[in-house]
XYZ file of C-alpha atoms in Angstrom:
355
model
C 21.955 1.903 4.632
C 23.160 5.597 3.611
C 24.446 6.214 7.097
C 27.639 4.441 7.091
C 30.089 4.879 4.115
C 30.041 1.855 1.290
C 33.498 1.386 1.945
C 33.276 0.444 5.631
C 34.866 -2.818 4.992
C 38.090 -1.054 4.141
C 38.467 0.300 7.674
C 40.532 -2.480 9.848
C 38.805 -1.775 13.413
C 35.767 -2.420 11.276
C 36.818 -6.041 9.914
C 37.903 -6.692 13.754
C 34.613 -5.832 15.306
C 31.993 -6.505 12.583
C 31.508 -10.258 13.578
C 31.721 -9.400 17.543
C 28.056 -9.487 18.882
C 27.181 -6.211 20.527
C 25.644 -5.773 23.716
C 23.919 -3.035 25.761
C 25.988 0.301 25.079
C 28.252 -1.365 22.536
C 27.979 -2.002 18.864
C 30.153 -1.319 15.873
C 33.374 0.210 16.801
C 35.150 2.654 14.370
C 38.550 4.285 14.790
C 38.150 8.074 14.882
C 41.485 8.709 13.024
C 40.076 6.160 10.435
C 36.364 8.340 9.985
C 38.630 11.515 9.831
C 40.928 9.697 7.095
C 37.654 8.994 5.172
C 36.142 12.296 5.464
C 39.734 14.180 4.310
C 39.501 11.321 1.566
C 36.261 12.807 0.195
C 34.020 9.554 1.254
C 31.052 10.906 3.178
C 30.530 9.337 6.519
C 27.012 10.357 7.472
C 25.364 12.093 4.354
C 22.062 13.375 5.691
C 22.438 14.361 8.313
C 26.338 15.126 7.804
C 28.570 13.566 10.633
C 31.401 15.352 11.339
C 33.761 12.452 11.649
C 35.673 14.282 14.291
C 32.968 13.420 16.555
C 32.912 10.717 19.262
C 29.447 9.613 20.605
C 28.419 7.271 23.247
C 24.946 6.389 22.247
C 23.896 4.542 25.434
C 23.154 7.797 26.765
C 23.007 10.141 23.635
C 25.678 12.383 24.665
C 28.608 13.645 22.461
C 31.648 12.679 24.018
C 34.124 14.894 22.277
C 34.630 17.178 19.239
C 38.132 16.450 17.411
C 39.171 17.746 14.022
C 36.504 17.811 11.405
C 36.572 16.368 7.635
C 38.259 19.549 6.576
C 40.693 19.806 9.208
C 39.401 22.531 10.837
C 37.637 22.400 14.677
C 39.276 22.646 18.133
C 38.456 20.385 20.854
C 35.428 21.175 23.039
C 33.895 20.678 26.220
C 31.267 17.460 26.135
C 27.681 17.972 26.115
C 27.211 16.096 29.143
C 29.995 16.738 31.322
C 33.856 17.162 31.812
C 35.898 16.476 28.772
C 36.862 12.662 28.742
C 40.274 11.406 27.841
C 40.777 12.882 24.319
C 42.967 9.557 23.170
C 39.757 7.572 23.373
C 40.283 5.822 20.320
C 36.711 4.350 19.197
C 33.361 6.038 17.972
C 30.071 3.628 18.841
C 27.292 4.061 16.022
C 25.527 0.750 16.423
C 22.988 1.817 18.998
C 22.186 5.039 17.216
C 21.452 3.168 14.096
C 18.914 0.923 15.736
C 17.195 3.960 17.045
C 17.013 5.699 13.731
C 15.894 2.563 12.206
C 12.832 2.088 14.863
C 11.956 5.682 14.305
C 11.589 5.142 10.586
C 9.885 2.098 10.795
C 7.088 3.658 13.043
C 7.013 6.885 11.163
C 6.686 4.693 7.766
C 3.647 2.647 9.513
C 2.179 5.032 11.999
C -1.123 4.668 10.467
C -1.291 1.004 10.059
C -0.022 0.470 13.387
C -2.966 2.598 14.914
C -5.779 0.778 12.776
C -4.163 -2.624 14.004
C -4.410 -1.487 17.593
C -7.760 -0.270 17.066
C -8.822 -3.423 15.439
C -7.279 -5.411 18.655
C -8.837 -3.325 20.889
C -12.853 -3.733 19.329
C -11.956 -7.514 19.227
C -11.240 -7.415 23.152
C -14.416 -5.519 23.540
C -16.537 -7.564 21.420
C -15.000 -10.774 22.672
C -15.870 -9.709 26.261
C -19.318 -9.042 25.333
C -19.942 -12.178 23.516
C -17.311 -15.065 24.112
C -18.308 -16.366 20.395
C -16.766 -13.403 18.232
C -13.712 -14.816 18.650
C -14.532 -18.497 17.004
C -13.467 -19.691 13.648
C -17.008 -19.376 12.311
C -17.305 -15.752 13.053
C -14.120 -14.632 11.448
C -14.844 -16.458 8.317
C -18.220 -14.864 8.190
C -16.032 -11.204 8.786
C -13.902 -12.240 5.991
C -16.799 -12.873 3.712
C -18.403 -9.844 4.264
C -14.936 -7.463 3.680
C -14.903 -8.771 0.205
C -17.074 -6.635 -1.866
C -15.563 -3.541 -0.200
C -11.920 -5.125 -0.292
C -12.370 -5.313 -3.921
C -13.707 -2.111 -4.681
C -11.247 -0.190 -2.283
C -8.289 -1.727 -4.237
C -9.695 -0.223 -7.568
C -10.381 3.215 -5.921
C -6.930 3.182 -4.264
C -5.431 3.172 -7.751
C -7.272 6.506 -8.862
C -6.577 7.827 -5.528
C -3.011 7.701 -5.886
C -2.954 9.537 -9.215
C -4.516 12.352 -7.125
C -8.333 11.477 -8.856
C -11.355 9.895 -7.586
C -13.839 7.664 -9.368
C -17.364 7.941 -7.762
C -19.076 5.521 -10.348
C -17.751 2.158 -9.080
C -21.442 1.562 -7.058
C -23.048 1.785 -10.650
C -20.159 0.007 -12.605
C -20.732 -2.619 -9.868
C -24.582 -2.728 -10.731
C -24.558 -2.774 -14.250
C -21.906 -5.157 -14.860
C -23.624 -8.001 -12.737
C -26.859 -7.006 -14.683
C -25.308 -7.495 -17.856
C -23.837 -11.012 -16.774
C -26.626 -12.155 -15.481
C -28.673 -11.272 -18.643
C -26.205 -12.873 -20.634
C -26.279 -16.268 -18.656
C -30.056 -16.251 -17.981
C -31.355 -14.777 -21.009
C -28.980 -16.333 -23.812
C -27.618 -19.207 -22.366
C -24.083 -18.029 -22.335
C -21.375 -19.943 -21.075
C -20.478 -18.752 -17.277
C -17.029 -18.421 -18.133
C -17.741 -16.518 -21.286
C -20.085 -14.171 -19.332
C -17.318 -13.437 -16.669
C -15.027 -12.503 -19.561
C -17.795 -10.312 -20.803
C -18.080 -8.628 -17.044
C -14.330 -7.817 -17.179
C -14.498 -6.346 -20.651
C -17.635 -4.367 -19.767
C -15.840 -2.885 -16.361
C -12.695 -2.128 -18.280
C -14.880 -0.145 -21.047
C -16.691 1.781 -18.418
C -13.379 2.763 -16.300
C -11.604 3.866 -19.847
C -14.560 6.045 -20.752
C -13.958 7.558 -17.175
C -10.244 7.700 -18.402
C -11.355 9.439 -21.522
C -13.615 12.393 -20.015
C -10.656 13.032 -17.630
C -7.552 12.754 -20.215
C -9.488 14.247 -23.412
C -11.883 15.900 -22.169
C -10.175 17.381 -19.401
C -12.870 17.349 -16.671
C -12.081 17.194 -13.128
C -12.393 13.503 -11.915
C -14.704 14.375 -9.030
C -17.258 16.100 -11.840
C -16.663 13.403 -14.640
C -17.443 10.526 -12.409
C -20.178 12.211 -10.771
C -21.639 12.536 -14.456
C -20.938 8.670 -15.192
C -22.314 7.372 -12.065
C -26.227 8.832 -13.248
C -25.364 7.723 -16.446
C -24.464 4.101 -15.624
C -27.073 4.084 -13.290
C -29.533 5.290 -16.004
C -28.115 2.297 -18.319
C -28.836 -0.020 -15.591
C -32.389 1.166 -15.282
C -32.758 0.628 -19.136
C -31.235 -2.744 -19.661
C -33.470 -4.060 -16.860
C -36.565 -1.805 -17.163
C -36.372 -1.679 -13.534
C -37.060 -5.704 -13.158
C -34.765 -7.754 -11.214
C -32.838 -10.286 -13.357
C -33.328 -13.409 -11.181
C -32.663 -17.384 -11.909
C -29.026 -17.012 -12.269
C -27.865 -20.773 -13.028
C -25.867 -22.513 -10.526
C -22.876 -23.033 -12.718
C -22.199 -19.399 -12.775
C -22.975 -19.159 -9.148
C -20.399 -21.766 -7.839
C -17.672 -20.477 -9.791
C -17.460 -17.628 -7.025
C -19.709 -19.161 -4.095
C -18.684 -22.252 -4.173
C -17.036 -23.578 -0.903
C -13.362 -24.318 -0.907
C -12.623 -25.968 2.396
C -13.633 -24.888 6.087
C -16.180 -22.400 4.926
C -13.826 -20.532 2.620
C -15.663 -19.633 -0.248
C -14.047 -19.172 -3.610
C -14.864 -15.310 -3.972
C -12.187 -15.066 -0.850
C -9.547 -16.617 -2.957
C -10.626 -14.048 -5.560
C -9.898 -11.187 -3.288
C -6.848 -12.379 -2.152
C -5.870 -13.030 -5.894
C -6.812 -9.127 -6.525
C -4.825 -7.831 -3.611
C -1.769 -9.386 -4.812
C -2.005 -8.221 -8.296
C -2.502 -4.732 -6.955
C 0.579 -5.410 -4.949
C 2.833 -6.517 -7.615
C 1.309 -3.497 -9.890
C 2.432 -0.851 -7.106
C 5.543 -2.351 -6.193
C 7.066 -4.379 -8.339
C 6.648 -2.837 -11.489
C 7.380 0.551 -13.418
C 3.768 1.400 -13.946
C 3.401 1.488 -10.170
C 5.736 4.255 -10.040
C 4.560 6.363 -12.561
C 0.960 6.090 -10.610
C 2.677 7.574 -7.672
C 4.620 10.302 -9.829
C 1.298 11.303 -11.352
C -0.229 11.705 -8.169
C 2.513 13.528 -6.350
C 2.995 15.992 -9.221
C 1.795 15.666 -12.509
C 3.617 18.506 -14.094
C 6.909 16.869 -12.807
C 5.841 13.457 -13.859
C 5.200 14.486 -17.500
C 8.440 16.673 -17.916
C 10.171 13.559 -16.513
C 9.256 11.749 -19.299
C 6.277 9.627 -17.638
C 3.071 9.203 -19.937
C 0.622 10.585 -17.725
C -2.265 9.968 -19.983
C -1.639 6.141 -20.640
C -0.680 6.202 -16.383
C -4.395 7.555 -16.111
C -6.024 5.209 -18.167
C -4.369 2.759 -16.571
C -5.864 3.661 -13.041
C -9.268 4.087 -13.957
C -9.605 0.889 -16.213
C -8.170 -1.133 -13.334
C -10.923 0.665 -10.947
C -13.253 -0.438 -13.381
C -12.220 -4.075 -13.567
C -12.076 -4.219 -9.768
C -15.684 -2.980 -9.790
C -16.877 -5.469 -12.419
C -15.206 -8.426 -10.291
C -16.960 -6.946 -7.186
C -20.356 -7.036 -9.315
C -20.041 -10.653 -10.365
C -19.083 -11.606 -6.931
C -22.446 -10.087 -5.520
C -24.369 -11.710 -8.429
C -22.800 -15.163 -7.599
C -23.722 -14.519 -3.902
C -27.328 -13.304 -4.551
C -28.515 -14.995 -7.501
C -29.791 -12.049 -8.910
C -28.813 -8.297 -10.073
C -31.062 -5.086 -10.152
C -30.459 -1.663 -11.069
C -30.314 -0.292 -7.212
C -27.302 -2.398 -6.285
C -24.261 -0.920 -5.248
C -25.629 2.285 -4.138
C -23.356 4.265 -1.730
C -20.794 1.885 -2.304
C -18.373 4.367 -3.240
C -17.942 5.689 -0.053
C -17.107 3.196 1.394
C -14.615 2.189 -1.184
C -13.290 5.681 -0.546
C -13.022 5.325 3.427
C -11.088 1.829 3.130
C -8.654 3.164 0.323
C -7.729 6.443 1.869
């Protein structure tokens, strides 16, 4: 895409060769005369970088075979870059192999970091398997999956704030205070577990919105604003509990997240997957995702382009707060208790996972 002209099907030689399987050193063949005609007609053949329609290539060895008349009609035959001039009547240009090289290079450049992380993970798996043959068994895989749930959910929320060029240092404290409030509602007030979960989501959204307020309306830097709310939310957690953990969380609540689905897979793993899917849809399938990237790339340019920067930042910090609340409620279901010190240092893990 972007390499060949959109009207390629109009070329007779393309129609004759498009369905023919390409072997090594062969591929899509276009008559050079047709390409020159296309260039003369104002149709770009290779817009970035621009390809002189008079060039004849042999991409089997990457050499330029000859240079003919360009799109402007100017130019003169020149010697090949890799040897004597070939037959000037050679009628075809081979592009297929070159396009495949470009495609593979673009894939590598786009996903280089992911490939490196994947290779490092595979290398560690090999080392640990050599050290202990039980490393690759199913039970250990499920245990690793369970251990990554809290950091995974926190990292998704942190990712939204980082995309906008900000940060949220209060995720660990939001995580703690949400667990405490939900535990208090279900233990001390006998609240329905599902209603308690709704209260937890609202708490996370409100705390995230407060971070957004400080950043958008008070014009504080995200690092400074969330550093302050980190201390504020932790203090609130101590005030609510009086420094005493909230225990005896009812099983009716715990089983919502901690119940076993099948094969040792617990419900909170499914919750993590759902959070991942929601984040993927927001970032790649909806306009709000484009706005998040635009604000993070150049806030002033996004504003001049009509993006509601304030609303976009609110979305990022509210979503981060909701993810922190979900992680806190998962922790509460797993441990059966909540305390003010929960989540200390979790912000650094979330930043590392999201960066």
